[in-house]
Amino acid sequence: MKYLRLLLVVTLLLILTIPTQTFANVDNTDNDKQISDNYIPEYVQELVKKQEAESQFQLPEVKAWEEDLDGTIKEVIPLSERPLSSMIGEVSIMAPPKDGFVYKFDRYIADSVKRNWTYKSAGTIRIRNTLSTSTQAHYTQQNTTTTKWSVAGEISGSATIGNSFLGAVESKLSISAGRDKSWTSGRTYGVKQKIPARTTAYVTAYAVGANTGGRIAYKKYSPSGTSLVGMYYETKGGTAISKNDASIEITAKEPIK
């Protein structure tokens, strides 16, 4: 009996010395509360990727034309696609290869130019409205990043042709077109978005593109390079970046239960 009392005392002392653990009062029916503010579900990320893919501009099929000094135009095989035996020199994607004539870049001619409002995603954020009424909120960039243009190699590979391409896009849309756009962490972009009451919204920022499938124009000279014999045109295009635009959209919404 004496030993039993001693055992009980020792057991009680051990219990008193064990550290206690406090459990938070977690509402498991509202999983939304347990997710960090920068968590973006996979299905939302897939929706953004799908939106981007569906809006991508397809580069035009490569075609070429020659125009003589009388204004007669005929379609020809693009110089870069002609058999090597018909050319002199090496093929270059920066300019038409030598075929006995001299070609000098003249200008880029933009056909119709259209805005691409969901060209490239700059990021998606999660906004929770726990109020019983709707509210408005800005998109705030979470990380510094850059979105870039997407153009044919002849345009990106030459500063002169690239600048002419951007100038043609600007004149058609009256925008500031560029090769890229920077997004700064902590900065807000676009107009405020309406977030319904008791709703989690996933808001995405897109760089706005300017699509065109125009032509590069070259002056065609005699082999000596002194006499102009006509013009050569080849279809090349792509998507420039609208530097001052940002398209903000709500990609998905979830009710807060």
JSON list of C-alpha atoms in Angstrom, two decimals, residues 115 175-178 180-181 207-210 240-246:
[
{"chain": "A", "resi": 115, "resn": "ARG", "atom": "CA", "xyz": [-5.13, 44.46, -79.46]},
{"chain": "A", "resi": 175, "resn": "ILE", "atom": "CA", "xyz": [-0.29, 53.31, -78.54]},
{"chain": "A", "resi": 176, "resn": "SER", "atom": "CA", "xyz": [3.20, 53.18, -77.09]},
{"chain": "A", "resi": 177, "resn": "ALA", "atom": "CA", "xyz": [4.51, 49.87, -78.43]},
{"chain": "A", "resi": 178, "resn": "GLY", "atom": "CA", "xyz": [7.61, 48.14, -77.11]},
{"chain": "A", "resi": 180, "resn": "ASP", "atom": "CA", "xyz": [8.75, 44.40, -73.26]},
{"chain": "A", "resi": 181, "resn": "LYS", "atom": "CA", "xyz": [6.84, 45.68, -70.25]},
{"chain": "A", "resi": 207, "resn": "ALA", "atom": "CA", "xyz": [0.09, 42.35, -70.63]},
{"chain": "A", "resi": 208, "resn": "VAL", "atom": "CA", "xyz": [-1.77, 43.74, -73.64]},
{"chain": "A", "resi": 209, "resn": "GLY", "atom": "CA", "xyz": [-0.34, 42.80, -77.02]},
{"chain": "A", "resi": 210, "resn": "ALA", "atom": "CA", "xyz": [-0.70, 44.33, -80.47]},
{"chain": "A", "resi": 240, "resn": "ALA", "atom": "CA", "xyz": [4.31, 43.92, -79.79]},
{"chain": "A", "resi": 241, "resn": "ILE", "atom": "CA", "xyz": [3.73, 44.97, -76.19]},
{"chain": "A", "resi": 242, "resn": "SER", "atom": "CA", "xyz": [1.42, 47.88, -75.37]},
{"chain": "A", "resi": 243, "resn": "LYS", "atom": "CA", "xyz": [3.62, 49.52, -72.76]},
{"chain": "A", "resi": 244, "resn": "ASN", "atom": "CA", "xyz": [0.95, 51.67, -71.08]},
{"chain": "A", "resi": 245, "resn": "ASP", "atom": "CA", "xyz": [-1.86, 49.10, -70.98]},
{"chain": "A", "resi": 246, "resn": "ALA", "atom": "CA", "xyz": [-2.71, 46.44, -68.39]}
]
